[in-house]
Amino acid sequence: MKIKEVKDNKKQYLSLLLLADEQEDMIDRYIDRGVMYILEDAGIKGECIVTDEGNGILEIKNIAVGPAYQGKGYGKALIDFIAMRYRGRYSVLQVGTGDSPLTIPFYEKCGFTRSHSIKNFFTENYDHPIYECGVQLIDMVYLQRNLV
Ligand SMILES: CC(C)(COP(=O)(O)OP(=O)(O)OC[C@H]1O[C@@H](n2cnc3c(N)ncnc32)[C@H](O)[C@@H]1OP(=O)(O)O)[C@@H](O)C(=O)NCCC(=O)NCCS
């Protein structure tokens, strides 16, 4: 397994990016300023994008593993890679997600705990309602993990 940075043509991985963030113009808000990594293991299996949010906070803006390869440890491998790579340079790794049983337990397994939320983020920023497991996503829930 190999994880490497992608500097050019990040949109070539759009199908993976859209798994985590289904509206392309929302991805456009962070793709250029973000640092992107892809995970290769006999082909591309996943990606993630992190951004510098200031005050020692590094944020995971997008993380996705191809549907056929989920549940095999690739997502956790990406998180562990980011935590190792940025340890000492940032104090907190954070991620924002919908209040969904598809994502929150994954982050909790990866050592994150809930910190705060932004009310109505999904209803105010996306042009259509977003559903996961039949439940509409409304607020953005932030989870954090120490990097020091
Ligand atoms: C969320 C995602 C990145 C997780 O990656 P993954 O490779 O499937 O997850 P892993 O196999 O590394 O799982 C790590 C741990 O989390 C657990 N986990 C993952 N998803 C879970 C879920 N929905 N419920 C409970 N536990 C879960 C795994 O069981 C595993 O636990 P273990 O270490 O005890 O075995 C992946 O499922 C995905 O791409 N989903 C679609 C895109 C998306 O929603 N991205 C996040 C946007 S906020």
PDB file of C-alpha atoms and ligand atoms in Angstrom:
ATOM      1  CA  MET A   1       0.000   0.000   0.000  1.00  0.00           C
ATOM      2  CA  LYS A   2       1.284   3.454  -0.927  1.00  0.00           C
ATOM      3  CA  ILE A   3      -0.096   6.921  -0.125  1.00  0.00           C
ATOM      4  CA  LYS A   4       1.153   9.813  -2.203  1.00  0.00           C
ATOM      5  CA  GLU A   5       0.399  13.478  -2.756  1.00  0.00           C
ATOM      6  CA  VAL A   6      -1.376  14.575  -5.932  1.00  0.00           C
ATOM      7  CA  LYS A   7      -0.445  18.043  -7.138  1.00  0.00           C
ATOM      8  CA  ASP A   8      -1.877  18.224 -10.658  1.00  0.00           C
ATOM      9  CA  ASN A   9      -5.307  17.554 -12.104  1.00  0.00           C
ATOM     10  CA  LYS A  10      -6.954  16.648  -8.789  1.00  0.00           C
ATOM     11  CA  LYS A  11     -10.311  16.497 -10.568  1.00  0.00           C
ATOM     12  CA  GLN A  12      -9.259  13.255 -12.274  1.00  0.00           C
ATOM     13  CA  TYR A  13     -10.426  11.666  -8.994  1.00  0.00           C
ATOM     14  CA  LEU A  14     -13.810  13.409  -9.079  1.00  0.00           C
ATOM     15  CA  SER A  15     -15.783  10.165  -8.850  1.00  0.00           C
ATOM     16  CA  LEU A  16     -14.118   9.421  -5.486  1.00  0.00           C
ATOM     17  CA  LEU A  17     -14.453  13.042  -4.303  1.00  0.00           C
ATOM     18  CA  LEU A  18     -18.186  12.991  -5.045  1.00  0.00           C
ATOM     19  CA  LEU A  19     -18.659   9.943  -2.790  1.00  0.00           C
ATOM     20  CA  ALA A  20     -17.769  12.156   0.177  1.00  0.00           C
ATOM     21  CA  ASP A  21     -19.210  15.462  -1.054  1.00  0.00           C
ATOM     22  CA  GLU A  22     -21.926  15.045  -3.638  1.00  0.00           C
ATOM     23  CA  GLN A  23     -22.059  18.627  -4.962  1.00  0.00           C
ATOM     24  CA  GLU A  24     -19.127  19.569  -7.184  1.00  0.00           C
ATOM     25  CA  ASP A  25     -19.237  23.325  -6.526  1.00  0.00           C
ATOM     26  CA  MET A  26     -18.803  22.583  -2.800  1.00  0.00           C
ATOM     27  CA  ILE A  27     -15.648  20.593  -3.653  1.00  0.00           C
ATOM     28  CA  ASP A  28     -14.452  23.617  -5.661  1.00  0.00           C
ATOM     29  CA  ARG A  29     -14.438  25.643  -2.425  1.00  0.00           C
ATOM     30  CA  TYR A  30     -11.433  23.695  -1.083  1.00  0.00           C
ATOM     31  CA  ILE A  31      -9.832  21.590  -3.821  1.00  0.00           C
ATOM     32  CA  ASP A  32      -7.237  24.166  -4.895  1.00  0.00           C
ATOM     33  CA  ARG A  33      -6.076  25.246  -1.445  1.00  0.00           C
ATOM     34  CA  GLY A  34      -6.226  21.679  -0.097  1.00  0.00           C
ATOM     35  CA  VAL A  35      -3.455  19.084  -0.136  1.00  0.00           C
ATOM     36  CA  MET A  36      -4.652  15.873  -1.759  1.00  0.00           C
ATOM     37  CA  TYR A  37      -3.424  12.325  -1.179  1.00  0.00           C
ATOM     38  CA  ILE A  38      -4.352   9.109  -2.936  1.00  0.00           C
ATOM     39  CA  LEU A  39      -4.019   5.596  -1.593  1.00  0.00           C
ATOM     40  CA  GLU A  40      -2.783   2.975  -4.054  1.00  0.00           C
ATOM     41  CA  ASP A  41      -2.898  -0.757  -3.424  1.00  0.00           C
ATOM     42  CA  ALA A  42      -2.955  -2.545  -6.776  1.00  0.00           C
ATOM     43  CA  GLY A  43      -4.892   0.438  -8.168  1.00  0.00           C
ATOM     44  CA  ILE A  44      -6.380   3.597  -6.630  1.00  0.00           C
ATOM     45  CA  LYS A  45      -8.495   2.704  -3.613  1.00  0.00           C
ATOM     46  CA  GLY A  46      -9.088   6.024  -1.858  1.00  0.00           C
ATOM     47  CA  GLU A  47      -8.273   9.707  -1.477  1.00  0.00           C
ATOM     48  CA  CYS A  48      -8.347  12.488   1.023  1.00  0.00           C
ATOM     49  CA  ILE A  49      -7.946  16.287   1.031  1.00  0.00           C
ATOM     50  CA  VAL A  50      -6.755  18.323   4.012  1.00  0.00           C
ATOM     51  CA  THR A  51      -6.711  22.102   4.510  1.00  0.00           C
ATOM     52  CA  ASP A  52      -4.982  24.503   6.885  1.00  0.00           C
ATOM     53  CA  GLU A  53      -7.754  26.210   8.861  1.00  0.00           C
ATOM     54  CA  GLY A  54      -5.430  28.401  10.942  1.00  0.00           C
ATOM     55  CA  ASN A  55      -4.795  28.317  14.721  1.00  0.00           C
ATOM     56  CA  GLY A  56      -3.018  24.961  14.439  1.00  0.00           C
ATOM     57  CA  ILE A  57      -6.070  23.216  12.977  1.00  0.00           C
ATOM     58  CA  LEU A  58      -5.788  20.830  10.032  1.00  0.00           C
ATOM     59  CA  GLU A  59      -9.137  19.811   8.530  1.00  0.00           C
ATOM     60  CA  ILE A  60     -10.066  16.737   6.516  1.00  0.00           C
ATOM     61  CA  LYS A  61     -12.357  18.203   3.869  1.00  0.00           C
ATOM     62  CA  ASN A  62     -12.926  15.067   1.837  1.00  0.00           C
ATOM     63  CA  ILE A  63     -12.105  11.392   2.413  1.00  0.00           C
ATOM     64  CA  ALA A  64     -13.410   8.507   0.359  1.00  0.00           C
ATOM     65  CA  VAL A  65     -12.683   4.875  -0.381  1.00  0.00           C
ATOM     66  CA  GLY A  66     -14.082   3.234  -3.521  1.00  0.00           C
ATOM     67  CA  PRO A  67     -17.360   1.407  -2.760  1.00  0.00           C
ATOM     68  CA  ALA A  68     -15.897  -2.025  -3.558  1.00  0.00           C
ATOM     69  CA  TYR A  69     -13.001  -1.468  -1.150  1.00  0.00           C
ATOM     70  CA  GLN A  70     -14.731   0.018   1.910  1.00  0.00           C
ATOM     71  CA  GLY A  71     -14.479  -1.756   5.253  1.00  0.00           C
ATOM     72  CA  LYS A  72     -10.974  -3.084   4.550  1.00  0.00           C
ATOM     73  CA  GLY A  73      -9.010  -0.539   6.590  1.00  0.00           C
ATOM     74  CA  TYR A  74      -8.118   1.894   3.789  1.00  0.00           C
ATOM     75  CA  GLY A  75     -10.005   4.839   5.327  1.00  0.00           C
ATOM     76  CA  LYS A  76      -8.290   4.336   8.673  1.00  0.00           C
ATOM     77  CA  ALA A  77      -4.938   3.997   6.884  1.00  0.00           C
ATOM     78  CA  LEU A  78      -5.494   7.410   5.270  1.00  0.00           C
ATOM     79  CA  ILE A  79      -6.361   9.007   8.642  1.00  0.00           C
ATOM     80  CA  ASP A  80      -3.329   7.412  10.335  1.00  0.00           C
ATOM     81  CA  PHE A  81      -1.101   8.617   7.506  1.00  0.00           C
ATOM     82  CA  ILE A  82      -2.380  12.206   7.861  1.00  0.00           C
ATOM     83  CA  ALA A  83      -1.996  12.096  11.656  1.00  0.00           C
ATOM     84  CA  MET A  84       1.605  10.884  11.357  1.00  0.00           C
ATOM     85  CA  ARG A  85       2.562  13.283   8.587  1.00  0.00           C
ATOM     86  CA  TYR A  86       1.222  16.408  10.286  1.00  0.00           C
ATOM     87  CA  ARG A  87       1.989  15.528  13.936  1.00  0.00           C
ATOM     88  CA  GLY A  88       3.954  18.367  15.509  1.00  0.00           C
ATOM     89  CA  ARG A  89       3.043  20.804  12.725  1.00  0.00           C
ATOM     90  CA  TYR A  90      -0.624  21.130  13.766  1.00  0.00           C
ATOM     91  CA  SER A  91      -2.210  20.615  17.170  1.00  0.00           C
ATOM     92  CA  VAL A  92      -5.652  19.401  16.072  1.00  0.00           C
ATOM     93  CA  LEU A  93      -6.982  17.279  13.216  1.00  0.00           C
ATOM     94  CA  GLN A  94     -10.673  17.978  12.643  1.00  0.00           C
ATOM     95  CA  VAL A  95     -13.390  16.806  10.310  1.00  0.00           C
ATOM     96  CA  GLY A  96     -16.908  18.048   9.617  1.00  0.00           C
ATOM     97  CA  THR A  97     -19.619  15.600   8.618  1.00  0.00           C
ATOM     98  CA  GLY A  98     -23.360  15.101   8.642  1.00  0.00           C
ATOM     99  CA  ASP A  99     -24.897  13.437  11.687  1.00  0.00           C
ATOM    100  CA  SER A 100     -24.853  10.073   9.941  1.00  0.00           C
ATOM    101  CA  PRO A 101     -24.339   6.469  11.095  1.00  0.00           C
ATOM    102  CA  LEU A 102     -22.217   5.965   7.951  1.00  0.00           C
ATOM    103  CA  THR A 103     -19.485   8.386   9.003  1.00  0.00           C
ATOM    104  CA  ILE A 104     -19.521   9.325  12.732  1.00  0.00           C
ATOM    105  CA  PRO A 105     -18.728   5.754  13.967  1.00  0.00           C
ATOM    106  CA  PHE A 106     -15.849   5.571  11.478  1.00  0.00           C
ATOM    107  CA  TYR A 107     -14.279   8.776  12.839  1.00  0.00           C
ATOM    108  CA  GLU A 108     -14.860   7.661  16.434  1.00  0.00           C
ATOM    109  CA  LYS A 109     -13.047   4.377  15.617  1.00  0.00           C
ATOM    110  CA  CYS A 110     -10.208   6.523  14.279  1.00  0.00           C
ATOM    111  CA  GLY A 111      -9.834   8.368  17.598  1.00  0.00           C
ATOM    112  CA  PHE A 112     -11.975  11.472  16.963  1.00  0.00           C
ATOM    113  CA  THR A 113     -14.471  12.860  19.482  1.00  0.00           C
ATOM    114  CA  ARG A 114     -17.332  15.295  18.829  1.00  0.00           C
ATOM    115  CA  SER A 115     -16.411  18.938  19.427  1.00  0.00           C
ATOM    116  CA  HIS A 116     -19.031  21.323  18.014  1.00  0.00           C
ATOM    117  CA  SER A 117     -21.570  21.725  15.229  1.00  0.00           C
ATOM    118  CA  ILE A 118     -22.722  24.319  12.710  1.00  0.00           C
ATOM    119  CA  LYS A 119     -26.506  24.614  12.614  1.00  0.00           C
ATOM    120  CA  ASN A 120     -28.211  24.171   9.232  1.00  0.00           C
ATOM    121  CA  PHE A 121     -24.926  23.863   7.312  1.00  0.00           C
ATOM    122  CA  PHE A 122     -26.290  21.328   4.838  1.00  0.00           C
ATOM    123  CA  THR A 123     -29.636  23.030   4.299  1.00  0.00           C
ATOM    124  CA  GLU A 124     -28.037  26.458   3.813  1.00  0.00           C
ATOM    125  CA  ASN A 125     -25.028  25.514   1.664  1.00  0.00           C
ATOM    126  CA  TYR A 126     -26.233  22.727  -0.633  1.00  0.00           C
ATOM    127  CA  ASP A 127     -28.705  23.306  -3.450  1.00  0.00           C
ATOM    128  CA  HIS A 128     -30.651  20.118  -2.681  1.00  0.00           C
ATOM    129  CA  PRO A 129     -31.511  18.058   0.396  1.00  0.00           C
ATOM    130  CA  ILE A 130     -28.919  15.400   1.235  1.00  0.00           C
ATOM    131  CA  TYR A 131     -30.027  12.097   2.704  1.00  0.00           C
ATOM    132  CA  GLU A 132     -27.955   9.343   4.286  1.00  0.00           C
ATOM    133  CA  CYS A 133     -29.620   6.156   5.506  1.00  0.00           C
ATOM    134  CA  GLY A 134     -32.965   7.859   4.830  1.00  0.00           C
ATOM    135  CA  VAL A 135     -32.244  10.745   7.221  1.00  0.00           C
ATOM    136  CA  GLN A 136     -31.768  14.307   5.955  1.00  0.00           C
ATOM    137  CA  LEU A 137     -28.460  15.903   6.918  1.00  0.00           C
ATOM    138  CA  ILE A 138     -29.042  19.311   8.527  1.00  0.00           C
ATOM    139  CA  ASP A 139     -26.189  20.376  10.841  1.00  0.00           C
ATOM    140  CA  MET A 140     -22.453  19.945  10.269  1.00  0.00           C
ATOM    141  CA  VAL A 141     -20.981  17.944  13.157  1.00  0.00           C
ATOM    142  CA  TYR A 142     -17.290  18.511  13.885  1.00  0.00           C
ATOM    143  CA  LEU A 143     -15.051  15.884  15.423  1.00  0.00           C
ATOM    144  CA  GLN A 144     -11.476  16.447  16.545  1.00  0.00           C
ATOM    145  CA  ARG A 145      -8.389  14.440  17.411  1.00  0.00           C
ATOM    146  CA  ASN A 146      -5.206  15.800  18.996  1.00  0.00           C
ATOM    147  CA  LEU A 147      -2.104  15.755  16.833  1.00  0.00           C
ATOM    148  CA  VAL A 148       0.488  16.510  19.490  1.00  0.00           C
TER     149      VAL A 148
HETATM  150  C1  LIG B   1     -16.177   6.692   5.483  1.00  0.00           C
HETATM  151  C2  LIG B   1     -15.091   5.891   4.719  1.00  0.00           C
HETATM  152  C3  LIG B   1     -14.002   6.842   4.229  1.00  0.00           C
HETATM  153  C4  LIG B   1     -14.476   4.864   5.692  1.00  0.00           C
HETATM  154  O1  LIG B   1     -13.421   4.168   5.029  1.00  0.00           O
HETATM  155  P1  LIG B   1     -13.314   2.579   5.100  1.00  0.00           P
HETATM  156  O2  LIG B   1     -12.085   2.157   4.399  1.00  0.00           O
HETATM  157  O3  LIG B   1     -14.609   1.992   4.638  1.00  0.00           O
HETATM  158  O4  LIG B   1     -13.201   2.353   6.693  1.00  0.00           O
HETATM  159  P2  LIG B   1     -12.189   1.371   7.454  1.00  0.00           P
HETATM  160  O5  LIG B   1     -12.308  -0.001   6.852  1.00  0.00           O
HETATM  161  O6  LIG B   1     -10.821   1.970   7.471  1.00  0.00           O
HETATM  162  O7  LIG B   1     -12.821   1.396   8.910  1.00  0.00           O
HETATM  163  C5  LIG B   1     -12.080   1.743  10.073  1.00  0.00           C
HETATM  164  C6  LIG B   1     -12.903   1.344  11.300  1.00  0.00           C
HETATM  165  O8  LIG B   1     -14.138   2.072  11.309  1.00  0.00           O
HETATM  166  C7  LIG B   1     -15.238   1.161  11.356  1.00  0.00           C
HETATM  167  N1  LIG B   1     -16.331   1.701  10.531  1.00  0.00           N
HETATM  168  C8  LIG B   1     -16.252   2.188   9.276  1.00  0.00           C
HETATM  169  N2  LIG B   1     -17.488   2.597   8.861  1.00  0.00           N
HETATM  170  C9  LIG B   1     -18.326   2.323   9.891  1.00  0.00           C
HETATM  171  C10 LIG B   1     -19.737   2.486  10.091  1.00  0.00           C
HETATM  172  N3  LIG B   1     -20.528   3.028   9.166  1.00  0.00           N
HETATM  173  N4  LIG B   1     -20.278   2.087  11.273  1.00  0.00           N
HETATM  174  C11 LIG B   1     -19.517   1.529  12.249  1.00  0.00           C
HETATM  175  N5  LIG B   1     -18.167   1.353  12.110  1.00  0.00           N
HETATM  176  C12 LIG B   1     -17.601   1.743  10.950  1.00  0.00           C
HETATM  177  C13 LIG B   1     -14.696  -0.120  10.754  1.00  0.00           C
HETATM  178  O9  LIG B   1     -15.450  -1.229  11.184  1.00  0.00           O
HETATM  179  C14 LIG B   1     -13.285  -0.150  11.278  1.00  0.00           C
HETATM  180  O10 LIG B   1     -13.280  -0.595  12.616  1.00  0.00           O
HETATM  181  P3  LIG B   1     -12.116  -1.599  13.153  1.00  0.00           P
HETATM  182  O11 LIG B   1     -10.841  -0.762  13.092  1.00  0.00           O
HETATM  183  O12 LIG B   1     -12.537  -1.927  14.527  1.00  0.00           O
HETATM  184  O13 LIG B   1     -12.092  -2.739  12.215  1.00  0.00           O
HETATM  185  C15 LIG B   1     -15.696   5.095   3.530  1.00  0.00           C
HETATM  186  O14 LIG B   1     -16.700   4.217   3.983  1.00  0.00           O
HETATM  187  C16 LIG B   1     -16.261   5.979   2.424  1.00  0.00           C
HETATM  188  O15 LIG B   1     -15.552   6.336   1.502  1.00  0.00           O
HETATM  189  N6  LIG B   1     -17.577   6.327   2.476  1.00  0.00           N
HETATM  190  C17 LIG B   1     -18.186   7.138   1.448  1.00  0.00           C
HETATM  191  C18 LIG B   1     -17.647   8.555   1.432  1.00  0.00           C
HETATM  192  C19 LIG B   1     -17.882   9.272   2.755  1.00  0.00           C
HETATM  193  O16 LIG B   1     -18.949   9.204   3.339  1.00  0.00           O
HETATM  194  N7  LIG B   1     -16.825   9.970   3.207  1.00  0.00           N
HETATM  195  C20 LIG B   1     -16.857  10.727   4.454  1.00  0.00           C
HETATM  196  C21 LIG B   1     -17.491  12.056   4.243  1.00  0.00           C
HETATM  197  S1  LIG B   1     -17.594  12.940   5.779  1.00  0.00           S
END
